[in-house]
Every structure is written in C-alpha cells, then in structure tokens.
mmCIF file of C-alpha atoms and ligand atoms in Angstrom:
data_model
loop_
_atom_site.group_PDB
_atom_site.id
_atom_site.type_symbol
_atom_site.label_atom_id
_atom_site.label_comp_id
_atom_site.label_asym_id
_atom_site.label_seq_id
_atom_site.Cartn_x
_atom_site.Cartn_y
_atom_site.Cartn_z
ATOM 1 C CA MET A 1 -82.141 247.243 -151.256
ATOM 2 C CA THR A 2 -79.537 249.633 -151.907
ATOM 3 C CA HIS A 3 -81.864 252.429 -152.289
ATOM 4 C CA ASP A 4 -80.550 255.977 -152.962
ATOM 5 C CA SER A 5 -77.494 257.572 -151.484
ATOM 6 C CA SER A 6 -78.968 260.635 -150.319
ATOM 7 C CA ALA A 7 -80.134 258.677 -147.452
ATOM 8 C CA SER A 8 -76.835 259.071 -145.666
ATOM 9 C CA PRO A 9 -74.197 261.668 -146.324
ATOM 10 C CA LEU A 10 -71.941 262.612 -143.611
ATOM 11 C CA ILE A 11 -72.930 265.482 -141.602
ATOM 12 C CA PHE A 12 -70.018 267.388 -139.854
ATOM 13 C CA GLY A 13 -69.892 269.919 -137.076
ATOM 14 C CA GLY A 14 -70.966 273.533 -137.036
ATOM 15 C CA GLU A 15 -67.724 275.638 -137.739
ATOM 16 C CA ALA A 16 -68.146 278.636 -140.123
ATOM 17 C CA PRO A 17 -67.523 278.157 -143.722
ATOM 18 C CA SER A 18 -64.471 279.666 -145.287
ATOM 19 C CA PRO A 19 -64.681 281.941 -148.376
ATOM 20 C CA ARG A 20 -64.262 280.271 -151.475
ATOM 21 C CA ALA A 21 -64.093 281.187 -155.158
ATOM 22 C CA ALA A 22 -67.703 281.303 -157.225
ATOM 23 C CA LEU A 23 -68.399 278.023 -159.002
ATOM 24 C CA PRO A 24 -67.794 278.505 -162.743
ATOM 25 C CA THR A 25 -70.832 276.660 -163.549
ATOM 26 C CA LEU A 26 -73.654 274.805 -161.287
ATOM 27 C CA PRO A 27 -73.724 271.034 -161.485
ATOM 28 C CA PRO A 28 -76.785 269.013 -162.900
ATOM 29 C CA LEU A 29 -79.826 269.248 -160.512
ATOM 30 C CA ALA A 30 -81.692 265.932 -159.372
ATOM 31 C CA LEU A 31 -84.602 265.482 -157.045
ATOM 32 C CA TYR A 32 -84.986 262.680 -154.529
ATOM 33 C CA ILE A 33 -88.251 261.820 -153.334
ATOM 34 C CA HIS A 34 -88.295 259.854 -149.778
ATOM 35 C CA ILE A 35 -91.537 257.370 -149.326
ATOM 36 C CA PRO A 36 -91.007 256.152 -145.871
ATOM 37 C CA TRP A 37 -93.282 253.387 -145.576
ATOM 38 C CA CYS A 38 -92.975 249.547 -146.286
ATOM 39 C CA VAL A 39 -95.261 246.409 -145.793
ATOM 40 C CA ARG A 40 -92.959 245.419 -142.872
ATOM 41 C CA LYS A 41 -89.484 246.002 -141.602
ATOM 42 C CA CYS A 42 -86.851 243.790 -143.121
ATOM 43 C CA PRO A 43 -84.285 242.736 -140.159
ATOM 44 C CA TYR A 44 -81.401 244.047 -142.150
ATOM 45 C CA CYS A 45 -82.616 247.362 -142.922
ATOM 46 C CA ASP A 46 -81.272 250.688 -141.513
ATOM 47 C CA PHE A 47 -83.138 252.856 -143.933
ATOM 48 C CA ASN A 48 -85.656 255.227 -142.754
ATOM 49 C CA SER A 49 -88.616 253.130 -143.319
ATOM 50 C CA HIS A 50 -91.521 252.419 -141.147
ATOM 51 C CA THR A 51 -94.273 249.534 -141.154
ATOM 52 C CA ALA A 52 -97.216 250.940 -143.195
ATOM 53 C CA SER A 53 -100.913 251.239 -141.761
ATOM 54 C CA PRO A 54 -103.566 249.671 -143.833
ATOM 55 C CA VAL A 55 -104.312 252.942 -145.314
ATOM 56 C CA LEU A 56 -101.677 255.220 -146.299
ATOM 57 C CA PRO A 57 -101.843 258.830 -145.884
ATOM 58 C CA GLU A 58 -100.996 259.225 -149.596
ATOM 59 C CA GLU A 59 -102.833 262.569 -150.248
ATOM 60 C CA GLU A 60 -101.571 264.011 -147.022
ATOM 61 C CA TYR A 61 -98.283 263.221 -147.575
ATOM 62 C CA VAL A 62 -98.108 264.305 -151.460
ATOM 63 C CA ASP A 63 -99.318 267.647 -150.086
ATOM 64 C CA ALA A 64 -96.508 267.625 -147.605
ATOM 65 C CA LEU A 65 -94.003 266.859 -150.265
ATOM 66 C CA LEU A 66 -94.901 269.617 -152.507
ATOM 67 C CA ALA A 67 -95.042 272.218 -149.675
ATOM 68 C CA ASP A 68 -91.399 270.969 -148.736
ATOM 69 C CA LEU A 69 -90.249 271.552 -152.184
ATOM 70 C CA ASP A 70 -91.970 274.942 -152.219
ATOM 71 C CA GLN A 71 -89.541 275.776 -149.418
ATOM 72 C CA ASP A 72 -86.428 274.516 -151.509
ATOM 73 C CA LEU A 73 -87.434 276.401 -154.774
ATOM 74 C CA HIS A 74 -85.578 279.745 -154.012
ATOM 75 C CA ALA A 75 -82.223 278.057 -154.018
ATOM 76 C CA VAL A 76 -82.632 276.377 -157.634
ATOM 77 C CA TYR A 77 -84.449 279.056 -159.577
ATOM 78 C CA GLY A 78 -83.696 278.913 -163.275
ATOM 79 C CA ARG A 79 -82.277 275.462 -163.258
ATOM 80 C CA GLU A 80 -83.857 272.350 -164.552
ATOM 81 C CA LEU A 81 -84.285 268.730 -163.375
ATOM 82 C CA SER A 82 -81.910 265.943 -165.090
ATOM 83 C CA SER A 83 -83.266 263.188 -162.831
ATOM 84 C CA ILE A 84 -85.895 262.363 -160.206
ATOM 85 C CA PHE A 85 -85.508 259.097 -158.080
ATOM 86 C CA PHE A 86 -88.481 257.929 -155.696
ATOM 87 C CA GLY A 87 -86.833 256.036 -153.115
ATOM 88 C CA GLY A 88 -87.864 254.622 -149.750
ATOM 89 C CA GLY A 89 -89.157 252.925 -147.961
ATOM 90 C CA THR A 90 -91.216 251.198 -150.959
ATOM 91 C CA PRO A 91 -92.635 253.835 -153.354
ATOM 92 C CA SER A 92 -94.594 251.190 -155.084
ATOM 93 C CA LEU A 93 -96.893 251.380 -152.237
ATOM 94 C CA PHE A 94 -98.191 254.541 -153.692
ATOM 95 C CA SER A 95 -100.914 254.468 -156.443
ATOM 96 C CA ALA A 96 -100.116 255.750 -159.672
ATOM 97 C CA GLN A 97 -102.768 258.665 -159.076
ATOM 98 C CA ALA A 98 -100.976 259.807 -155.882
ATOM 99 C CA LEU A 99 -97.719 259.742 -157.843
ATOM 100 C CA GLY A 100 -99.040 261.517 -160.815
ATOM 101 C CA ARG A 101 -100.458 264.512 -158.733
ATOM 102 C CA LEU A 102 -96.849 264.451 -157.201
ATOM 103 C CA LEU A 103 -94.990 264.562 -160.473
ATOM 104 C CA LYS A 104 -97.396 267.048 -162.045
ATOM 105 C CA GLY A 105 -96.682 269.423 -159.055
ATOM 106 C CA VAL A 106 -93.106 269.080 -159.288
ATOM 107 C CA GLU A 107 -93.311 269.837 -162.912
ATOM 108 C CA GLN A 108 -95.073 273.075 -162.344
ATOM 109 C CA ARG A 109 -92.157 273.996 -159.922
ATOM 110 C CA ILE A 110 -89.224 273.020 -161.650
ATOM 111 C CA PRO A 111 -89.004 272.344 -165.422
ATOM 112 C CA PHE A 112 -87.696 268.896 -166.521
ATOM 113 C CA ALA A 113 -84.904 268.109 -169.034
ATOM 114 C CA SER A 114 -85.913 266.869 -172.364
ATOM 115 C CA ASP A 115 -84.248 263.722 -171.427
ATOM 116 C CA ILE A 116 -85.120 263.375 -167.642
ATOM 117 C CA GLU A 117 -84.460 260.107 -165.981
ATOM 118 C CA ILE A 118 -87.252 259.162 -163.511
ATOM 119 C CA THR A 119 -86.537 256.033 -161.275
ATOM 120 C CA LEU A 120 -89.096 254.408 -159.168
ATOM 121 C CA GLU A 121 -88.424 251.883 -156.271
ATOM 122 C CA ALA A 122 -90.337 248.915 -156.669
ATOM 123 C CA ASN A 123 -90.776 245.596 -154.420
ATOM 124 C CA PRO A 124 -92.285 242.573 -155.501
ATOM 125 C CA GLY A 125 -95.611 241.809 -153.516
ATOM 126 C CA THR A 126 -96.643 245.644 -153.578
ATOM 127 C CA PHE A 127 -97.759 246.035 -157.476
ATOM 128 C CA GLU A 128 -99.351 244.252 -160.078
ATOM 129 C CA GLN A 129 -99.384 244.900 -163.891
ATOM 130 C CA GLU A 130 -101.760 247.588 -164.042
ATOM 131 C CA LYS A 131 -99.924 249.662 -161.670
ATOM 132 C CA PHE A 132 -96.590 249.322 -163.777
ATOM 133 C CA ILE A 133 -98.485 250.233 -166.711
ATOM 134 C CA ALA A 134 -99.985 253.503 -164.869
ATOM 135 C CA TYR A 135 -96.607 254.313 -163.611
ATOM 136 C CA ARG A 136 -95.021 254.149 -167.241
ATOM 137 C CA ALA A 137 -97.740 256.445 -168.383
ATOM 138 C CA LEU A 138 -96.776 259.021 -165.859
ATOM 139 C CA GLY A 139 -93.272 259.385 -167.405
ATOM 140 C CA ILE A 140 -91.560 257.165 -164.765
ATOM 141 C CA ASN A 141 -89.113 255.629 -167.163
ATOM 142 C CA ARG A 142 -87.029 253.524 -165.041
ATOM 143 C CA LEU A 143 -87.691 251.093 -162.347
ATOM 144 C CA SER A 144 -85.333 249.659 -159.624
ATOM 145 C CA ILE A 145 -86.667 246.186 -158.324
ATOM 146 C CA GLY A 146 -85.858 245.032 -155.043
ATOM 147 C CA ILE A 147 -85.459 241.357 -155.492
ATOM 148 C CA GLN A 148 -82.413 240.392 -153.105
ATOM 149 C CA SER A 149 -82.497 236.583 -153.925
ATOM 150 C CA PHE A 150 -84.612 234.343 -155.841
ATOM 151 C CA GLN A 151 -84.254 231.489 -153.078
ATOM 152 C CA GLN A 152 -86.972 230.873 -150.684
ATOM 153 C CA GLU A 153 -85.135 230.047 -147.584
ATOM 154 C CA LYS A 154 -82.931 233.259 -148.056
ATOM 155 C CA LEU A 155 -85.800 235.331 -148.915
ATOM 156 C CA GLN A 156 -87.527 234.108 -145.663
ATOM 157 C CA ALA A 157 -84.212 235.052 -143.526
ATOM 158 C CA LEU A 158 -84.267 238.298 -145.092
ATOM 159 C CA GLY A 159 -87.800 238.888 -144.108
ATOM 160 C CA ARG A 160 -88.846 239.610 -147.393
ATOM 161 C CA ILE A 161 -92.538 239.605 -148.372
ATOM 162 C CA HIS A 162 -92.068 237.920 -151.841
ATOM 163 C CA ASN A 163 -91.157 234.668 -153.053
ATOM 164 C CA GLY A 164 -88.541 234.000 -156.140
ATOM 165 C CA ASP A 165 -91.375 233.363 -158.418
ATOM 166 C CA GLU A 166 -92.726 236.780 -157.648
ATOM 167 C CA ALA A 167 -89.358 238.339 -158.166
ATOM 168 C CA ILE A 168 -89.184 236.772 -161.555
ATOM 169 C CA ARG A 169 -92.613 237.849 -162.282
ATOM 170 C CA ALA A 170 -91.769 241.307 -161.398
ATOM 171 C CA ALA A 171 -89.244 241.693 -164.051
ATOM 172 C CA GLY A 172 -91.730 240.441 -166.842
ATOM 173 C CA MET A 173 -94.326 242.673 -165.451
ATOM 174 C CA ALA A 174 -91.833 245.631 -166.000
ATOM 175 C CA ARG A 175 -90.911 244.975 -169.409
ATOM 176 C CA GLN A 176 -94.472 244.393 -170.686
ATOM 177 C CA ALA A 177 -95.311 247.670 -169.435
ATOM 178 C CA GLY A 178 -93.041 249.120 -171.255
ATOM 179 C CA PHE A 179 -89.948 249.798 -169.129
ATOM 180 C CA ASP A 180 -86.971 248.965 -171.426
ATOM 181 C CA ASN A 181 -84.866 250.242 -168.669
ATOM 182 C CA PHE A 182 -84.767 248.368 -165.421
ATOM 183 C CA ASN A 183 -82.471 247.635 -162.447
ATOM 184 C CA LEU A 184 -82.678 244.651 -160.210
ATOM 185 C CA ASP A 185 -81.266 244.806 -156.621
ATOM 186 C CA LEU A 186 -79.551 241.583 -155.402
ATOM 187 C CA MET A 187 -77.786 240.604 -152.315
ATOM 188 C CA HIS A 188 -74.732 238.512 -151.687
ATOM 189 C CA GLY A 189 -73.028 237.372 -148.564
ATOM 190 C CA LEU A 190 -76.469 236.128 -146.948
ATOM 191 C CA PRO A 191 -76.995 234.096 -143.996
ATOM 192 C CA ASP A 192 -75.369 230.455 -144.761
ATOM 193 C CA GLN A 193 -74.853 231.368 -148.377
ATOM 194 C CA SER A 194 -72.643 229.252 -150.309
ATOM 195 C CA LEU A 195 -70.608 230.212 -153.672
ATOM 196 C CA ASP A 196 -73.113 228.313 -155.548
ATOM 197 C CA ASP A 197 -76.148 229.699 -153.875
ATOM 198 C CA ALA A 198 -74.840 233.334 -154.666
ATOM 199 C CA LEU A 199 -73.924 232.511 -158.333
ATOM 200 C CA ASP A 200 -77.316 230.880 -158.914
ATOM 201 C CA ASP A 201 -78.872 234.159 -157.815
ATOM 202 C CA LEU A 202 -76.835 236.095 -159.967
ATOM 203 C CA ARG A 203 -77.218 233.734 -163.100
ATOM 204 C CA GLN A 204 -81.308 233.838 -162.501
ATOM 205 C CA ALA A 205 -81.208 237.717 -162.474
ATOM 206 C CA ILE A 206 -78.821 238.152 -165.731
ATOM 207 C CA ALA A 207 -81.519 235.789 -167.308
ATOM 208 C CA LEU A 208 -84.217 238.357 -166.698
ATOM 209 C CA LYS A 209 -82.176 240.665 -168.807
ATOM 210 C CA PRO A 210 -82.350 243.861 -166.488
ATOM 211 C CA THR A 211 -80.360 246.953 -168.129
ATOM 212 C CA HIS A 212 -78.713 247.591 -164.619
ATOM 213 C CA LEU A 213 -77.686 245.375 -161.559
ATOM 214 C CA SER A 214 -77.051 246.499 -158.282
ATOM 215 C CA TRP A 215 -75.165 243.445 -156.557
ATOM 216 C CA TYR A 216 -74.171 244.062 -153.221
ATOM 217 C CA GLN A 217 -73.252 242.443 -149.974
ATOM 218 C CA LEU A 218 -75.204 242.092 -146.823
ATOM 219 C CA THR A 219 -73.518 244.112 -143.950
ATOM 220 C CA LEU A 220 -74.929 244.196 -140.364
ATOM 221 C CA GLU A 221 -75.903 247.756 -139.501
ATOM 222 C CA PRO A 222 -76.612 249.232 -136.050
ATOM 223 C CA ASN A 223 -80.054 249.845 -135.014
ATOM 224 C CA THR A 224 -81.291 246.661 -136.871
ATOM 225 C CA VAL A 225 -82.662 243.313 -135.706
ATOM 226 C CA PHE A 226 -79.541 241.420 -137.451
ATOM 227 C CA TRP A 227 -77.452 243.841 -135.522
ATOM 228 C CA ASN A 228 -78.919 242.734 -132.375
ATOM 229 C CA GLN A 229 -79.402 239.028 -133.054
ATOM 230 C CA PRO A 230 -76.712 238.298 -136.051
ATOM 231 C CA PRO A 231 -77.164 235.683 -138.431
ATOM 232 C CA THR A 232 -74.579 233.060 -139.432
ATOM 233 C CA LEU A 233 -72.929 234.880 -142.481
ATOM 234 C CA PRO A 234 -70.307 233.291 -144.914
ATOM 235 C CA GLU A 235 -66.640 233.295 -143.876
ATOM 236 C CA ASP A 236 -64.348 235.800 -145.451
ATOM 237 C CA ASP A 237 -62.780 233.366 -148.024
ATOM 238 C CA THR A 238 -66.510 232.310 -149.220
ATOM 239 C CA LEU A 239 -67.038 236.231 -149.483
ATOM 240 C CA TRP A 240 -64.136 236.804 -151.729
ATOM 241 C CA ASP A 241 -64.958 233.837 -153.711
ATOM 242 C CA ILE A 242 -68.384 235.164 -154.489
ATOM 243 C CA GLN A 243 -67.094 238.677 -155.081
ATOM 244 C CA GLU A 244 -64.665 237.627 -157.598
ATOM 245 C CA ALA A 245 -66.625 234.813 -159.413
ATOM 246 C CA GLY A 246 -69.940 237.123 -159.520
ATOM 247 C CA GLN A 247 -67.708 239.965 -160.939
ATOM 248 C CA ALA A 248 -66.447 237.489 -163.787
ATOM 249 C CA LEU A 249 -69.956 236.404 -164.478
ATOM 250 C CA LEU A 250 -71.291 239.817 -164.709
ATOM 251 C CA ALA A 251 -68.656 241.031 -166.785
ATOM 252 C CA GLU A 252 -69.041 237.791 -169.041
ATOM 253 C CA HIS A 253 -72.788 238.896 -169.623
ATOM 254 C CA GLY A 254 -72.074 242.484 -170.596
ATOM 255 C CA TYR A 255 -72.296 244.049 -167.404
ATOM 256 C CA ALA A 256 -69.658 246.519 -166.726
ATOM 257 C CA GLN A 257 -68.916 247.484 -163.105
ATOM 258 C CA TYR A 258 -68.832 251.017 -162.970
ATOM 259 C CA GLU A 259 -69.289 251.671 -158.997
ATOM 260 C CA VAL A 260 -68.414 249.672 -155.997
ATOM 261 C CA SER A 261 -71.903 247.689 -156.277
ATOM 262 C CA ALA A 262 -73.432 248.919 -159.711
ATOM 263 C CA TYR A 263 -73.327 246.924 -162.970
ATOM 264 C CA ALA A 264 -74.639 248.071 -166.184
ATOM 265 C CA GLN A 265 -75.148 247.317 -169.730
ATOM 266 C CA PRO A 266 -73.596 249.866 -172.023
ATOM 267 C CA GLY A 267 -74.963 253.275 -171.909
ATOM 268 C CA ARG A 268 -77.299 252.202 -168.930
ATOM 269 C CA ALA A 269 -75.462 253.515 -165.824
ATOM 270 C CA ALA A 270 -77.964 255.171 -163.327
ATOM 271 C CA ARG A 271 -77.884 258.749 -164.128
ATOM 272 C CA HIS A 272 -79.467 259.796 -160.942
ATOM 273 C CA ASN A 273 -76.499 258.200 -158.834
ATOM 274 C CA LEU A 274 -73.980 259.076 -161.270
ATOM 275 C CA ASN A 275 -74.972 262.720 -160.223
ATOM 276 C CA TYR A 276 -74.384 261.936 -156.627
ATOM 277 C CA TRP A 277 -71.079 260.245 -157.231
ATOM 278 C CA SER A 278 -69.892 263.217 -159.278
ATOM 279 C CA PHE A 279 -70.841 265.617 -156.801
ATOM 280 C CA GLY A 280 -73.924 266.980 -158.478
ATOM 281 C CA ASP A 281 -76.462 268.807 -156.607
ATOM 282 C CA PHE A 282 -79.933 267.317 -155.411
ATOM 283 C CA ILE A 283 -82.893 268.480 -153.589
ATOM 284 C CA GLY A 284 -84.209 265.966 -151.160
ATOM 285 C CA ILE A 285 -87.985 266.076 -150.246
ATOM 286 C CA GLY A 286 -89.845 263.774 -147.780
ATOM 287 C CA ALA A 287 -89.254 262.278 -144.273
ATOM 288 C CA GLY A 288 -85.552 262.045 -143.582
ATOM 289 C CA ALA A 289 -84.339 263.141 -147.111
ATOM 290 C CA HIS A 290 -81.016 264.712 -147.534
ATOM 291 C CA GLY A 291 -80.283 267.272 -150.162
ATOM 292 C CA LYS A 292 -76.983 269.171 -151.151
ATOM 293 C CA LEU A 293 -77.120 272.459 -153.425
ATOM 294 C CA SER A 294 -74.122 274.548 -154.732
ATOM 295 C CA HIS A 295 -74.852 278.205 -154.692
ATOM 296 C CA PRO A 296 -73.360 280.529 -157.460
ATOM 297 C CA ASP A 297 -71.628 282.446 -154.547
ATOM 298 C CA GLY A 298 -69.545 278.984 -153.979
ATOM 299 C CA ARG A 299 -71.652 278.039 -151.149
ATOM 300 C CA ILE A 300 -72.187 274.271 -150.851
ATOM 301 C CA VAL A 301 -75.133 273.435 -148.461
ATOM 302 C CA ARG A 302 -76.297 270.013 -147.073
ATOM 303 C CA THR A 303 -79.700 269.933 -145.799
ATOM 304 C CA TRP A 304 -81.739 267.223 -144.018
ATOM 305 C CA LYS A 305 -85.428 266.780 -143.547
ATOM 306 C CA THR A 306 -87.678 265.854 -140.348
ATOM 307 C CA ARG A 307 -87.063 262.080 -139.963
ATOM 308 C CA LEU A 308 -90.246 260.493 -138.545
ATOM 309 C CA PRO A 309 -93.196 260.289 -140.837
ATOM 310 C CA LYS A 310 -95.574 261.610 -138.144
ATOM 311 C CA ASP A 311 -93.532 264.703 -137.633
ATOM 312 C CA TYR A 312 -92.956 265.424 -141.217
ATOM 313 C CA LEU A 313 -96.936 265.484 -141.661
ATOM 314 C CA ASN A 314 -97.240 267.405 -138.491
ATOM 315 C CA PRO A 315 -97.812 270.955 -139.573
ATOM 316 C CA ALA A 316 -96.559 272.260 -136.473
ATOM 317 C CA LYS A 317 -93.291 271.106 -137.324
ATOM 318 C CA GLN A 318 -90.843 272.200 -139.879
ATOM 319 C CA PHE A 319 -89.826 269.960 -142.951
ATOM 320 C CA GLN A 320 -86.262 271.018 -142.605
ATOM 321 C CA ALA A 321 -84.609 269.503 -139.680
ATOM 322 C CA GLY A 322 -80.987 271.132 -140.361
ATOM 323 C CA ALA A 323 -78.359 272.472 -142.889
ATOM 324 C CA LYS A 324 -74.857 272.780 -142.970
ATOM 325 C CA ASP A 325 -72.417 274.668 -145.243
ATOM 326 C CA LEU A 326 -69.475 272.679 -146.158
ATOM 327 C CA THR A 327 -66.339 274.153 -145.203
ATOM 328 C CA ASN A 328 -63.096 274.276 -147.352
ATOM 329 C CA ASP A 329 -61.676 271.516 -144.842
ATOM 330 C CA GLU A 330 -64.645 269.108 -145.369
ATOM 331 C CA LEU A 331 -64.863 269.338 -149.209
ATOM 332 C CA PRO A 332 -62.016 267.335 -150.302
ATOM 333 C CA PHE A 333 -63.354 264.330 -148.518
ATOM 334 C CA GLU A 334 -66.876 265.060 -149.460
ATOM 335 C CA PHE A 335 -66.039 265.226 -153.133
ATOM 336 C CA LEU A 336 -63.726 262.062 -153.165
ATOM 337 C CA MET A 337 -65.838 259.900 -150.734
ATOM 338 C CA ASN A 338 -68.352 260.084 -153.881
ATOM 339 C CA ALA A 339 -66.196 260.347 -156.777
ATOM 340 C CA LEU A 340 -63.731 257.545 -155.871
ATOM 341 C CA ARG A 341 -66.710 254.967 -155.535
ATOM 342 C CA LEU A 342 -66.798 255.143 -159.438
ATOM 343 C CA THR A 343 -64.726 252.476 -160.948
ATOM 344 C CA ASP A 344 -63.187 254.852 -163.151
ATOM 345 C CA GLY A 345 -63.225 257.741 -160.868
ATOM 346 C CA VAL A 346 -63.972 261.280 -162.349
ATOM 347 C CA GLU A 347 -62.248 263.767 -164.696
ATOM 348 C CA ALA A 348 -59.818 265.721 -162.357
ATOM 349 C CA ARG A 349 -61.014 269.135 -163.541
ATOM 350 C CA LEU A 350 -64.274 268.350 -162.194
ATOM 351 C CA TYR A 351 -62.800 268.874 -158.412
ATOM 352 C CA ALA A 352 -62.360 272.479 -159.068
ATOM 353 C CA GLU A 353 -65.640 272.915 -160.929
ATOM 354 C CA ARG A 354 -67.550 271.219 -158.146
ATOM 355 C CA THR A 355 -65.781 272.376 -155.158
ATOM 356 C CA GLY A 356 -64.399 275.822 -155.920
ATOM 357 C CA LEU A 357 -61.088 274.605 -154.876
ATOM 358 C CA ASP A 358 -57.650 274.393 -156.533
ATOM 359 C CA LEU A 359 -57.014 270.949 -157.776
ATOM 360 C CA ALA A 360 -53.250 271.305 -156.695
ATOM 361 C CA SER A 361 -54.463 271.371 -153.107
ATOM 362 C CA LEU A 362 -54.816 267.561 -153.193
ATOM 363 C CA ASP A 363 -51.374 266.975 -154.681
ATOM 364 C CA ALA A 364 -49.797 265.896 -151.407
ATOM 365 C CA ALA A 365 -52.358 263.480 -150.455
ATOM 366 C CA ARG A 366 -52.728 262.165 -154.159
ATOM 367 C CA ARG A 367 -49.105 261.521 -154.074
ATOM 368 C CA GLU A 368 -49.243 259.474 -150.994
ATOM 369 C CA ALA A 369 -52.293 257.517 -152.130
ATOM 370 C CA GLU A 370 -50.567 256.912 -155.418
ATOM 371 C CA GLN A 371 -47.281 255.593 -153.639
ATOM 372 C CA SER A 372 -49.584 253.543 -151.612
ATOM 373 C CA GLY A 373 -51.121 251.812 -154.607
ATOM 374 C CA LEU A 374 -54.737 253.068 -153.501
ATOM 375 C CA MET A 375 -54.960 255.421 -156.462
ATOM 376 C CA GLN A 376 -54.222 255.471 -160.266
ATOM 377 C CA VAL A 377 -51.258 257.535 -161.458
ATOM 378 C CA GLU A 378 -53.329 259.412 -163.794
ATOM 379 C CA PRO A 379 -53.046 263.320 -163.799
ATOM 380 C CA SER A 380 -56.311 263.965 -165.736
ATOM 381 C CA ARG A 381 -58.329 261.667 -163.381
ATOM 382 C CA LEU A 382 -58.864 261.244 -159.821
ATOM 383 C CA ALA A 383 -59.528 257.494 -159.472
ATOM 384 C CA ALA A 384 -58.980 254.795 -157.053
ATOM 385 C CA THR A 385 -57.036 251.783 -158.121
ATOM 386 C CA ALA A 386 -58.995 248.212 -157.538
ATOM 387 C CA ARG A 387 -57.314 247.930 -154.180
ATOM 388 C CA GLY A 388 -57.903 251.355 -153.436
ATOM 389 C CA GLN A 389 -61.600 250.703 -153.769
ATOM 390 C CA LEU A 390 -61.323 247.699 -151.666
ATOM 391 C CA PHE A 391 -59.757 249.657 -148.892
ATOM 392 C CA LEU A 392 -61.501 252.985 -149.669
ATOM 393 C CA ASN A 393 -61.653 254.174 -145.846
ATOM 394 C CA ASP A 394 -58.002 254.204 -145.881
ATOM 395 C CA LEU A 395 -57.906 256.051 -149.138
ATOM 396 C CA LEU A 396 -60.239 258.585 -147.900
ATOM 397 C CA GLN A 397 -58.337 258.997 -144.720
ATOM 398 C CA LYS A 398 -55.424 260.562 -146.454
ATOM 399 C CA PHE A 399 -57.765 263.371 -147.591
ATOM 400 C CA LEU A 400 -58.870 264.331 -144.368
ATOM 401 C CA SER A 401 -57.435 267.204 -143.247
HETATM 402 S S1 SF4 B 1 -88.266 246.721 -148.303
HETATM 403 FE FE1 SF4 B 1 -86.356 248.044 -148.135
HETATM 404 S S2 SF4 B 1 -86.718 249.710 -147.199
HETATM 405 FE FE2 SF4 B 1 -88.189 248.669 -146.399
HETATM 406 S S3 SF4 B 1 -87.876 247.685 -144.898
HETATM 407 FE FE3 SF4 B 1 -86.992 246.202 -146.428
HETATM 408 S S4 SF4 B 1 -84.931 246.854 -147.081
HETATM 409 FE FE4 SF4 B 1 -85.977 248.731 -145.873
#
C-alpha cells in the first residue's frame, strides 16, 4: 500500500540550525496516527508493520497514542487540525469503539476544522459492512482501501490475505456504508505481469468508481523478503508501456494525475497528502511515526517516535525517539523533494512562506534545472517538467547545498 508519507522523511545529521526569519503564517496542521499491526507481513513491505497477535492491545495503544499526543500539544497550541490519517500497518484491524475513543480524545486536545478530512486505511479481509458503518458514524469520511491487484495469482505472489472478489466487495461496502470518498491502492509492475494484466487491474479498479486511485509501481526495498529473494519483475520496456497506457486510461476516465502515483476525480485530491507535498505541518503519533512542525520563531523541526510497538507501549521508554531542527542548508531540498512530486508543483511564493528563506536563493539551481529541461520555466510556480518527475533524484540533486 502507498500509506502515508510521514513514514519516511529524510533525516539529516546534527549540525546547529542557522537563524531564520519568523514565518509570516503557520501552515495547515495535520495529524498522522500509526497503527503498526497487520494480519501478516507482505513480502514487499518495508513499512513499520508487525504481525498481529490474536488479541490486539487496542486499549493500551489508544492510551499510549493520547499520552504521546499530549507531549506534542505545547507545540501546536491555538491551531486546528485540517486532516487526520490513520495509516499503518492495517488500521482497519482496530474496532470502531477503540478508534472512537481515540478520535474523541484527539478532538478534546486539538480542535477540528469544520471541513476536516479523516482518512482510514483498510485492507480487505479485516473488516465487514458493520465495521465500515461504525467507522463512518465516528466522522471518518474517507477510506483508503489496499487492493493492489484483482488477480488471484498476483495477490498470492504479493502475500495478500484477500482475493479479487473480496477486493471488489470492499469497494461496495464502503459505498453502502456512506463513504462517497474513497481511494483504491493498486500496484503495477508485479511479478510476471504483462501489459494486459496491468490494464485489466486498472479497468476493474476504475469500474468500482473510486474518487481517488493510488497507482504505483512495485519496487524492491531493502529489509524485505522480496529484496532477499527477488521475484521476476517485468522488463523495463513493459514497465514503460504499462505506465504510458495506464496513465492514458486513467485520464480517459476522468482521473487526473496530480502527483507521481496519485490520480483523482475533480476536487478529490487527498488533502492530507497534499499537505505533506506542500510542506505543511503534521504531528505524528504512534510507533515509528514522523512529524514536522513549524514554530512561529522560524524553527522547523522533524520528530520521530519509538519504532517497535513493544517499546512504544513500554512506560519505561520515551515516545519520542528523536528530533531535528532543519537547517537553512537542508530546507531547500526538504521543501522541493515534496513539492516537485506534484504534477503542477506549487506556487513559488509558498517557498518563502513555508521555509522562511528567500526564493531568490534558489535562482541559480532553478536556472540550471530549467536549462536541463527538468523544471518548468514558470516564474510564479516551482514545478518539475514531465522529464523532471521521471528523474526526480537528478533534479533534487541540483538543490543540495
Ligand atoms: S498490509 Fe500494508 S502495511 Fe501490512 S504488511 Fe502488507 S503492505 Fe505492509
């Protein structure tokens, strides 16, 4: 599953932060809540997810999440939450009762914006209709369902616990439970996948009429089973054909690409993820969760929490495992590695607003990137070209001090 990008920001070394102007305004504030358990570990997964025991420590974990949040409150006093994202792991393993207590506790601590987006990741095989109805009644108004493929042999190769029919039923259950806004996670570039296989999956997903599709390529990540025993993946030419034909199919059905792997119907881009990509603020609570908070004095701080669930739940240990003030040298890269993922980039003025740095300081690297055809020549926006998105690492290199 795509999950949530708070899972893996870059962490830099420990030099002292340079002085910076106070930020004119603070960005929107989101909350990421990590639920670190799954029915079993998928062989391609490098997320902080752990095989669940038959009885989950729901109550204990909710208590810990709220205590963890309490420790971050001093940094967000007077602000409201624009979005909440339950990611994992598999948040849909948790009962509606536990999530209800958690949401209530969060709202008692930080006010919710009147149009707050609350998303929960759900995996087929871990919920039934009643659970979705109960989630909806809690105010959760967006689901992200981890389908990955509809083809049995592909699902088996990916170690998924559900079959294609369950995936289809999941979308129906979401709709019937009153979720008019849901995402389907779908992968391509799967073991032995042909162009036709990939397009069949995509057609089936489109037929379920989700408002949003996260369509992303399987990659082999260190510390996974697939890394140690790699499956046979499609050749580069096939991957290219899948990408091109898939994008055309999505566009034909009204799904506009707005980020490297994200496609949405009009007005249905994920607000929580847009906040990451436009360098907004977020608190991260839960095992291994990352956060990023801007302070009125100009400091921008990344935090990360204790990673293993057993340590996170151990009262003798701290929730926060580390924090890092971002320096003036790190901020351009940090801002752009998010913003340039967006197909249309961001308004250029946002750079100074979110980093406290002068936009003109990017001029030399920007010119170089424009001349290489990696960035759009557009004074009022910071945006990669299509080629720049393909070679995002090369583009970002230009902004490393
Ligand atoms: S369900 Fe998602 S988080 Fe859990 S192991 Fe599989 S890919 Fe990882």
